[in-house]
Coordinates of C-alpha atoms in Angstrom, one line a residue:
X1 CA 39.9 2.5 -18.6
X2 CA 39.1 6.1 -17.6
X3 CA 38.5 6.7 -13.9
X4 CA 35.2 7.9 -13.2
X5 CA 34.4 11.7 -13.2
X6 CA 33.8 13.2 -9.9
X7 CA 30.2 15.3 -9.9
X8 CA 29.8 18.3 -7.4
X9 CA 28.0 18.2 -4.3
X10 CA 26.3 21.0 -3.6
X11 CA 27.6 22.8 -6.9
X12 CA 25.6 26.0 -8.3
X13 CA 22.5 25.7 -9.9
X14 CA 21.4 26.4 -12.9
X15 CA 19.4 29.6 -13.3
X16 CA 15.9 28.3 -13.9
X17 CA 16.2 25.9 -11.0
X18 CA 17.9 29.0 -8.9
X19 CA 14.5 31.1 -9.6
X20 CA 12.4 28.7 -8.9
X21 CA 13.8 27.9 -5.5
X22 CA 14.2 31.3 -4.6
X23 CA 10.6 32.2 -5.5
X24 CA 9.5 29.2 -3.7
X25 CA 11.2 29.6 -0.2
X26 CA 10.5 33.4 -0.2
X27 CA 6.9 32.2 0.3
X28 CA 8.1 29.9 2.6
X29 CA 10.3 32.0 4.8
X30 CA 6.7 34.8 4.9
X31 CA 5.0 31.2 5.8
X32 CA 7.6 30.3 8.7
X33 CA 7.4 34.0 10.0
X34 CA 3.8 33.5 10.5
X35 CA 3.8 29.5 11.6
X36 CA 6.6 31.4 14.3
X37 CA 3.7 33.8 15.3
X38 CA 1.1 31.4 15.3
X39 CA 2.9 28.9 17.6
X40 CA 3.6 31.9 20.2
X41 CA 0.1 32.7 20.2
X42 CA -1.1 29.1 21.0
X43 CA 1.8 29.0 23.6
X44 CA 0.9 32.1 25.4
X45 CA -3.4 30.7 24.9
X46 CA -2.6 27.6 26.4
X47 CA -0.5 29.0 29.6
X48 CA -2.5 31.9 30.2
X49 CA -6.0 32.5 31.9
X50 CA -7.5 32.1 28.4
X51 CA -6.4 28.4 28.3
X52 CA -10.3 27.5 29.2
X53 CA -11.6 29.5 26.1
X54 CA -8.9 27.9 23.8
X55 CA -9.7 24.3 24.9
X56 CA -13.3 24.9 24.2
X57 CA -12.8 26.5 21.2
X58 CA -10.3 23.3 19.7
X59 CA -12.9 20.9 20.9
X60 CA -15.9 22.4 19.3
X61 CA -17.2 20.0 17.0
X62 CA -19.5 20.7 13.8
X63 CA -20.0 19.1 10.6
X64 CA -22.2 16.1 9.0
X65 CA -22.1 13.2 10.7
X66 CA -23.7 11.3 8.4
X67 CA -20.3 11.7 6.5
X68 CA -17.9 11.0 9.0
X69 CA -17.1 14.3 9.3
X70 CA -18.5 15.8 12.6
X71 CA -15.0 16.6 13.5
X72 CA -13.4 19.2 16.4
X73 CA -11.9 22.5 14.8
X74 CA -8.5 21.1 15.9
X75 CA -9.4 17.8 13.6
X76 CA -10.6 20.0 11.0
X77 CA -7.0 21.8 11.2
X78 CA -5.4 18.5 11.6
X79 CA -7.5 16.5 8.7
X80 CA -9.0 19.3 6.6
X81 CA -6.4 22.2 6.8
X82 CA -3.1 20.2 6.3
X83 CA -4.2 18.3 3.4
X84 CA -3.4 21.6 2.0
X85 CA 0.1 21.5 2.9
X86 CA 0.7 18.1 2.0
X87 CA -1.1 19.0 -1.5
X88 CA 1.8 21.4 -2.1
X89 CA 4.2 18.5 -0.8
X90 CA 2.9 16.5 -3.3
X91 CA 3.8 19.5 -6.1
X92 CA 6.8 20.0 -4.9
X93 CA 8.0 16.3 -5.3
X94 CA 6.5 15.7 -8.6
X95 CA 8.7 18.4 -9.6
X96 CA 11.9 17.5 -8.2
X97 CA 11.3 14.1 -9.7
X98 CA 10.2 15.7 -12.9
X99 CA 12.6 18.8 -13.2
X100 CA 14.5 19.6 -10.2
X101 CA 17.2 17.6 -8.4
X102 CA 15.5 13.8 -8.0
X103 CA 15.2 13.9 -11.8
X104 CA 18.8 12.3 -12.2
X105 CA 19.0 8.8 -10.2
X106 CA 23.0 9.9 -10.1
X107 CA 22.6 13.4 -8.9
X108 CA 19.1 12.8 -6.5
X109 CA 21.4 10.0 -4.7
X110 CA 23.1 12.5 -2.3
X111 CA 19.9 13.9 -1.5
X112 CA 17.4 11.0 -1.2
X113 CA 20.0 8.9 1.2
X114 CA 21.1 12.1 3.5
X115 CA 17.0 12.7 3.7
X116 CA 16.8 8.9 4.2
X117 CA 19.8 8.3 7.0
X118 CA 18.1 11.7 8.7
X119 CA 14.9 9.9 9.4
X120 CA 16.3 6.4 9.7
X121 CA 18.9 8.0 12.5
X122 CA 16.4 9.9 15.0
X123 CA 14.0 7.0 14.9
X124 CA 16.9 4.5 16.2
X125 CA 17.3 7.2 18.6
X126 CA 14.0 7.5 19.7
X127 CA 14.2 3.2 20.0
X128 CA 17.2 3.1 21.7
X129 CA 16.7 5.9 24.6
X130 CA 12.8 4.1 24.9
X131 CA 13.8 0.7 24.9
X132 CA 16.5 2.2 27.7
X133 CA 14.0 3.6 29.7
X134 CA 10.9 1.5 28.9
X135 CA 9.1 3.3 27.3
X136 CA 6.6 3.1 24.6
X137 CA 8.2 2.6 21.3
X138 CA 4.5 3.9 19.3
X139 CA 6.8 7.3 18.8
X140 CA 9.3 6.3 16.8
X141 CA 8.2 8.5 13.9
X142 CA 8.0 11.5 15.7
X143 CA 11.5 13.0 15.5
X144 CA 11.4 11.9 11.7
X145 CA 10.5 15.2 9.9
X146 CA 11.9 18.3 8.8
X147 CA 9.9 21.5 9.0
X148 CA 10.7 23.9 5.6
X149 CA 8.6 26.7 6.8
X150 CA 9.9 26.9 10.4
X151 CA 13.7 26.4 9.4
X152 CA 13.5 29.2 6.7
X153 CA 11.8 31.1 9.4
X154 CA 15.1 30.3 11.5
X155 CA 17.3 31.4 9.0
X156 CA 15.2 34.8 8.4
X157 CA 15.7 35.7 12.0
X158 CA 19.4 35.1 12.6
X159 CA 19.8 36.9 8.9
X160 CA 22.1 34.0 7.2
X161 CA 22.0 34.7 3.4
X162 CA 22.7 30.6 2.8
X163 CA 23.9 30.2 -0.7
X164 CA 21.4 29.1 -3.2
X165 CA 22.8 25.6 -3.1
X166 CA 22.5 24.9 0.6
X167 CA 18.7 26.3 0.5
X168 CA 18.1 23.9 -2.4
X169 CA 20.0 21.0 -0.3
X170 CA 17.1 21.9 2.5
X171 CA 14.1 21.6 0.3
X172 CA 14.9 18.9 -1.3
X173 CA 15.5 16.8 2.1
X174 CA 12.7 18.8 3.2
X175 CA 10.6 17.2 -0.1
X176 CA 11.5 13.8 0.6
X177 CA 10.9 13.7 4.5
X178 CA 7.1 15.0 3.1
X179 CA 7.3 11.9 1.3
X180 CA 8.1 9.6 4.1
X181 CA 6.2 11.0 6.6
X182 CA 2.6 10.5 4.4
X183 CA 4.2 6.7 3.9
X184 CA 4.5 6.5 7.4
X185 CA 1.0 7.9 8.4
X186 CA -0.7 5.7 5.4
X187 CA 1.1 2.3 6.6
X188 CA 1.7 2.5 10.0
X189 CA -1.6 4.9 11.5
X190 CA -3.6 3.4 9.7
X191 CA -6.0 0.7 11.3
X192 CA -9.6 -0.4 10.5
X193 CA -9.8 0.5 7.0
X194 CA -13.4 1.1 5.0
X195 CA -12.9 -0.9 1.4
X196 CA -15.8 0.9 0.0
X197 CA -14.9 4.6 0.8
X198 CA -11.1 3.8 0.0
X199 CA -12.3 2.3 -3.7
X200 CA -14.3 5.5 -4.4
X201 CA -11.4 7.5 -3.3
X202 CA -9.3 6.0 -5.8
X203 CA -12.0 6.1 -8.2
X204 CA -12.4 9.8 -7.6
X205 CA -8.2 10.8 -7.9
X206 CA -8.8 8.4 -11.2
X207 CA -11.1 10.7 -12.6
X208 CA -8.9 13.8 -11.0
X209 CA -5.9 12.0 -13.4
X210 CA -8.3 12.0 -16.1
X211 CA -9.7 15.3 -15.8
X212 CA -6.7 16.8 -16.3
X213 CA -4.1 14.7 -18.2
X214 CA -7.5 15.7 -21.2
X215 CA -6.6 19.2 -20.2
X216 CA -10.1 20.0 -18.7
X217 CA -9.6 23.3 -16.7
X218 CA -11.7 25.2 -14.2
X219 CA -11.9 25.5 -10.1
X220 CA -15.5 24.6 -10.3
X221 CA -14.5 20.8 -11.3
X222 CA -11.8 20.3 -9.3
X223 CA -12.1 22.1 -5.8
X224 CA -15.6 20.2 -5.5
X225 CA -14.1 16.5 -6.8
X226 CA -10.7 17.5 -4.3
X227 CA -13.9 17.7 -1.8
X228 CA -15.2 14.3 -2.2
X229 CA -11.9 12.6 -3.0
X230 CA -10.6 14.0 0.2
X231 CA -14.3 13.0 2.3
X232 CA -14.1 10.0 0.9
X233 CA -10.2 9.2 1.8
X234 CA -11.1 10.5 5.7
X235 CA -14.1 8.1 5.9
X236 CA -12.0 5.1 4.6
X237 CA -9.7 5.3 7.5
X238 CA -6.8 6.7 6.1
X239 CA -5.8 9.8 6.7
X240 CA -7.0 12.1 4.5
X241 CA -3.8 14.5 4.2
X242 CA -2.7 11.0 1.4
X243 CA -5.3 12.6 -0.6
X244 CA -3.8 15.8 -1.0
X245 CA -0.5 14.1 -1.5
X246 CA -2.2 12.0 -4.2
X247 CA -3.9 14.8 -6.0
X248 CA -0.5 17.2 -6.2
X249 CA 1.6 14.1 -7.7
X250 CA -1.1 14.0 -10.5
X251 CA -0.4 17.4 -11.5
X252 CA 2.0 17.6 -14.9
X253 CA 4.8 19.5 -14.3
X254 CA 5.8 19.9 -17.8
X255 CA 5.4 22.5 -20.7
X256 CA 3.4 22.3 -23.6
X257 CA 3.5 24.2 -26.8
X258 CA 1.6 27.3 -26.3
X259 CA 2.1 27.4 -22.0
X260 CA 4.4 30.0 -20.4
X261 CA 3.8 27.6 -17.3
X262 CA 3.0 23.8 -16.5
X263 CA -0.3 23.4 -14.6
X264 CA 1.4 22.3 -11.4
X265 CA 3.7 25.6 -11.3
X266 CA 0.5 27.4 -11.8
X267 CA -1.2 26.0 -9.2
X268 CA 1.5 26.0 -6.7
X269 CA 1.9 29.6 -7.0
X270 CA -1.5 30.1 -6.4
X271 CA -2.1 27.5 -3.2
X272 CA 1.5 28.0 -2.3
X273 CA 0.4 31.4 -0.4
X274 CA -2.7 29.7 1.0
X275 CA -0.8 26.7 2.6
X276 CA 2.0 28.8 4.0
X277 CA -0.2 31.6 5.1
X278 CA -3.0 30.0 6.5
X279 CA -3.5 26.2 6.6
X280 CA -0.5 25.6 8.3
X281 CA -0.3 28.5 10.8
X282 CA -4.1 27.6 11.6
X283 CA -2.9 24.0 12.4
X284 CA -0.3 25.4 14.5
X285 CA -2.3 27.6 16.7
X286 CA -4.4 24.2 18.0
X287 CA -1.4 21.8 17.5
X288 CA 1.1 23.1 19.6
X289 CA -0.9 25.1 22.3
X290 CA 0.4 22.9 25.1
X291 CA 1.3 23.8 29.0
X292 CA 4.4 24.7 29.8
X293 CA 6.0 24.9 33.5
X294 CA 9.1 24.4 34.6
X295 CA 7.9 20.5 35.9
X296 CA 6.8 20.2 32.5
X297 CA 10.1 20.8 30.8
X298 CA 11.9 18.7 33.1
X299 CA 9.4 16.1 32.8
X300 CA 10.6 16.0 29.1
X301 CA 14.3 15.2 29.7
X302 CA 13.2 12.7 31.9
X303 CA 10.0 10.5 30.6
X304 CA 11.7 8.1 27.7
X305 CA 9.4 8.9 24.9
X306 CA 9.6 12.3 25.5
X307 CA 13.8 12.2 25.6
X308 CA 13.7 10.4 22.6
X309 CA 12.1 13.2 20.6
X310 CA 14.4 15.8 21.6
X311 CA 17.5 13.3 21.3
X312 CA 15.8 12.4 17.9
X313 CA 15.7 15.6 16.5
X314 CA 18.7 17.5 18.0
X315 CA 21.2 14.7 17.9
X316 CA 19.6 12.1 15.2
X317 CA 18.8 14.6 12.7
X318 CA 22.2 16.1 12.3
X319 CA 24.1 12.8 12.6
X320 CA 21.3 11.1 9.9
X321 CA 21.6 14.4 7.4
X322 CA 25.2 14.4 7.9
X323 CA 27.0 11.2 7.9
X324 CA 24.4 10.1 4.6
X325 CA 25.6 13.1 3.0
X326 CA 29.5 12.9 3.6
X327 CA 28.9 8.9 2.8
X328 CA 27.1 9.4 0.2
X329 CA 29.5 11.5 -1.5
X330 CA 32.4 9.2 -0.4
X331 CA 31.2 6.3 -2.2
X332 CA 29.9 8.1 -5.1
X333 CA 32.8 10.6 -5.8
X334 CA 31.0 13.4 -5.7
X335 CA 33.3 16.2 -4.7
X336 CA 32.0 19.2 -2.4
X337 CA 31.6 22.5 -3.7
X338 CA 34.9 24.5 -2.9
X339 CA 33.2 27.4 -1.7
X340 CA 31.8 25.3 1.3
X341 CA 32.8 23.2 3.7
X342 CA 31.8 20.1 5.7
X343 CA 30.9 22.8 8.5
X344 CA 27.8 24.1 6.5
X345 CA 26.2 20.6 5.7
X346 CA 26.8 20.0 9.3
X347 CA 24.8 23.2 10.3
X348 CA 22.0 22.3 7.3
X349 CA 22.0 19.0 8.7
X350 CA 21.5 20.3 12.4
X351 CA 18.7 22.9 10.9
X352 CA 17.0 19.9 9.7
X353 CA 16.1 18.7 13.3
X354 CA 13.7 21.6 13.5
X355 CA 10.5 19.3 13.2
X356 CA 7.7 20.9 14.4
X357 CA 4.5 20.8 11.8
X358 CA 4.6 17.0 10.9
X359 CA 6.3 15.8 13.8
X360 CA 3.1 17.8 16.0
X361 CA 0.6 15.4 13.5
X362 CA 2.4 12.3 13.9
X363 CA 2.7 12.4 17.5
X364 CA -1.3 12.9 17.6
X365 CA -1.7 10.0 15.6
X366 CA 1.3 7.7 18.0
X367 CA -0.5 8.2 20.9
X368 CA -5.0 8.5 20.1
X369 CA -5.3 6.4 23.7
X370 CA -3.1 8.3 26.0
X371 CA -3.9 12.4 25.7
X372 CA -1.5 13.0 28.4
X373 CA 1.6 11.8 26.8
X374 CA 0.7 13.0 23.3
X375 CA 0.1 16.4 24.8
X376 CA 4.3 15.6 26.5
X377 CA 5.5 14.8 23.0
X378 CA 3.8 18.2 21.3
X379 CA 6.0 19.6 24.1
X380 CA 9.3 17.6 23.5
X381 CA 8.7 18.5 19.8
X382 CA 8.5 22.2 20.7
X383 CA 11.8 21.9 22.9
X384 CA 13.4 19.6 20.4
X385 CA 12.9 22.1 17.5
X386 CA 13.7 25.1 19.6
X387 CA 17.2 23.4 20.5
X388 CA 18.0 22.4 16.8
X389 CA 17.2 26.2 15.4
X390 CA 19.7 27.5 18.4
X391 CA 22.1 25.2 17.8
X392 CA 21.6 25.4 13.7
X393 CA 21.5 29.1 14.3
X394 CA 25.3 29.2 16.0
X395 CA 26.8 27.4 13.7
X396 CA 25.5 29.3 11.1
X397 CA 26.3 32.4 12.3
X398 CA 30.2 31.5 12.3
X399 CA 30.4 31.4 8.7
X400 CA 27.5 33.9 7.9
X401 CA 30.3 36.2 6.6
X402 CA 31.5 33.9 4.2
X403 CA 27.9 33.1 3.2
X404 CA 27.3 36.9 2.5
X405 CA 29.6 37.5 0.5
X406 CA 28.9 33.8 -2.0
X407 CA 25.3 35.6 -1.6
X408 CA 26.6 38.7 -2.8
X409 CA 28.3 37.3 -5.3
X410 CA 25.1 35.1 -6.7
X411 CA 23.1 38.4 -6.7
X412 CA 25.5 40.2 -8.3
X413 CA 24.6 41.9 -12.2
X414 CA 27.0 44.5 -13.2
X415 CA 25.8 44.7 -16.8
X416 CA 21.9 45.2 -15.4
X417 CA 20.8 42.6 -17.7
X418 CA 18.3 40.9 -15.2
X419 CA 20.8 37.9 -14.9
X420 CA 23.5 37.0 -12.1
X421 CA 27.3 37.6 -13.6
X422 CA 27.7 34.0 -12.0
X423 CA 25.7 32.6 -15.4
X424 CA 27.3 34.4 -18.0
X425 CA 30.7 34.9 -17.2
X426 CA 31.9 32.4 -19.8
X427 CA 29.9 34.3 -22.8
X428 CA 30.8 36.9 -25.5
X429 CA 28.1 39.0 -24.9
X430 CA 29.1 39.5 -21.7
X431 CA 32.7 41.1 -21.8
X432 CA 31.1 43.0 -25.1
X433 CA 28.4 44.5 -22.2
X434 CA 30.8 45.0 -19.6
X435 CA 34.1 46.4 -22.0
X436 CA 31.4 49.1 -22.6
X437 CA 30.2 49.5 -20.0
X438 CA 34.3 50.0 -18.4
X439 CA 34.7 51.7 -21.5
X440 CA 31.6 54.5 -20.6
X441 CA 32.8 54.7 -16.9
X442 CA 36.6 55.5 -17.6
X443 CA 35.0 58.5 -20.2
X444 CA 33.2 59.6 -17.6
X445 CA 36.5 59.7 -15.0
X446 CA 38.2 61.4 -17.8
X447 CA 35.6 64.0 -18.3
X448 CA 35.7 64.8 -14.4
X449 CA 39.7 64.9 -14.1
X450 CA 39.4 67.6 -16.6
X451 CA 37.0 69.5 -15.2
X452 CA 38.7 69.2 -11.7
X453 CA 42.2 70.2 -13.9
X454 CA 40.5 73.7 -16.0
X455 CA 39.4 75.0 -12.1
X456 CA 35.7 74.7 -13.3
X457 CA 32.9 72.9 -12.4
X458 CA 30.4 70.5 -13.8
X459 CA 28.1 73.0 -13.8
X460 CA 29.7 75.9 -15.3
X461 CA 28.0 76.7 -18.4
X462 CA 28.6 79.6 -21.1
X463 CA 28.9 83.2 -19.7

């Protein structure tokens, strides 16, 4: 019997899956760069003499109440804005289960159990360090998410051109961490739920399904039936980011005859900008405007709940990411790509504890009976992320120079074609293109050494 082929962990990809990713996280990284400004700002709001004018501001309500939906402008950010976000999520995952990595049960396995043991491992922190202390174990979820935006934002300050590969690795954990954290909201922050509403929610994504699997197109149907089917989700009880969740794993991610693009790539690129750009940042400047002092922060590494974050994310992140990766590819031979080493999934991993956006929503919805302490564990997420970027950023930079030049050597097209070398190496064409083009340059050396040889110079024309 013939032993098993080995399969490449974080091999290169192939070039349509390469421009995708790199289209994608270039809006991501502008999205993180503005998520970074927007948190400063609510930082310097909330600790500054305009912290009175911010709180009233977040707790201004308006809306219909008659709909359940006389909400604060920090609950609009929280329920209304991030629905957005998760809207993309949903996108994103449809397409990696469609066409991207999570389409293969073989190849998604590395990715879905290092995603998996990264939020399975800073939750048992979180319970271990609480049950230590006594503390309240209603955070457990907290530490569980990965922030895309914020850790491309990390990686556009320190300048680390991470191979293609290792950016991919990120989203994808980044994908299915999106995925857990809407199962955790729906199952475990969820409590008195409305029947009635939740029926006509479903109803309304069943018509949304309909809609467009009949290939019905046109804003004017779908923002307004989006509307209700996201009202209707928020009055049920659950929280209404499921609805956006819902709504993007609807979308059909594949081509028909006649499309230059599936709907869901079209859509993404437009709401892509609009969730990175806006919704989230928006949600960040009343999400993590907390105080900071110098008690503060030590209260953090001292109160159990708040410990467990920061342990969670720093320590169970990178641990979780890492040791499901290197297990996973243990057991199912996958062998590592030999341009990289364990070192970089180890700093990847440690990226990964940079929580921030969903970890800020989940620890609002832990803790609805005790502001004080949900207001501690905004802080210990803020603190927990910073760590993780500086330690992910360190680590990073001590092999940056041999991720510049795998970068370099991605991006690089001698024979101007539009494509990377990397792809078509192995072709005819290629050498024909490049023989010529060695061919036109070694003319051209000729043509100087003579000049250089008959005294003249380029120039010199008739007399």
């Amino acid at each position: 019997m013939a032993a098993p082929t080995s399969r490449k962990f974080l091999g290169r990809l192939s070039l349509p899956e390469r421009t995708f990713i790199t289209d994608a996280l270039r809006t991501e990284t502008v999205g993180g760069m503005i998520l970074l400004v927007a948190a400063i700002a609510a930082l310097i709001l909330a600790n500054t003499p305009l912290s009175d004018v911010y709180g009233d501001i977040k707790d201004f309500s308006f809306g219909p109440g008659a709909l359940h939906l006389h909400l604060s402008v920090e609950s609009w950010a929280t329920d209304g804005l991030l629905t957005v976000f998760f809207f993309v999520a949903g996108i994103e995952l449809k397409r990696e289960l469609v066409a991207g990595e999570l389409r293969d049960p073989k190849a998604a396995a590395l990715p879905v159990i290092a995603a998996l043991c990264g939020m399975a491992a800073p939750a048992l922190v979180y319970v271990v360090v609480t049950a230590t202390g006594g503390g309240s174990m209603k955070g457990w979820a907290v530490p569980t998410a990965t922030d895309i935006a914020f850790a491309l934002a990390v990686l556009a300050v320190i300048g680390t051109a991470l191979p293609a590969a290792l950016r991919a690795f990120l989203l994808t954990l980044a994908v299915v961490d999106d995925l857990g954290a809407i199962l955790i909201i729906a199952i475990f922050f969820t409590k008195d739920i409305n029947f009635v509403a939740l029926g006509l929610s479903f109803a309304g994504l069943a018509l949304f399904r309909l809609l467009h699997h009949k290939g019905v197109r046109g804003a004017y149907i779908y923002l307004p039936l989006g509307l209700v089917i996201w009202a209707l989700m928020h009055a049920s009880g659950v929280h209404a980011t499921v609805a956006g969740v819902a709504m993007g794993l609807m979308l059909r991610c594949t081509v028909r005859e006649g499309e230059d693009r599936s709907p869901a790539e079209r859509i993404e690129h437009r709401v892509r900008p609009l969730s990175a750009g806006l919704a989230v940042p928006v949600f960040a400047l009343f999400a993590a405007g907390v105080p900071i002092s110098g008690d503060a922060v030590a209260d953090v590494f001292t109160r159990p709940e708040t410990l467990g974050v920061v342990l969670g994310l720093v320590v169970g992140k990178a641990v979780g990411v890492f040791g499901g990766s290197w297990c996973a590819a243990r057991f199912t031979r996958a062998e590592l790509n030999e341009d990289l080493a364990w070192a970089d999934v180890f700093a990847v991993a440690t990226l990964a504890g940079i929580g921030f956006t969903v970890s800020l929503l989940i620890g609002e919805l832990a803790f609805p009976d005790d502001p004080a302490l949900a207001e501690e564990v905004k802080s210990a997420v803020l603190i927990g992320s910073l760590c993780a970027a500086l330690l992910a950023g360190i680590l990073l930079k001590l092999r940056n120079n041999r991720y510049q030049r795998l970068y370099q050597d991605e991006e690089r097209d001698e024979d101007m074609d539009g494509i990377p070398d990397v792809y078509e190496r192995d072709t005819p064409e290629y050498h024909l293109r490049m023989a010529a083009i060695h061919e036109a340059k070694a003319a051209e050396h000729r043509r100087l050494a003579e000049v250089a040889a008959g005294g003249g110079s380029e120039d010199d024309g008739p007399a």
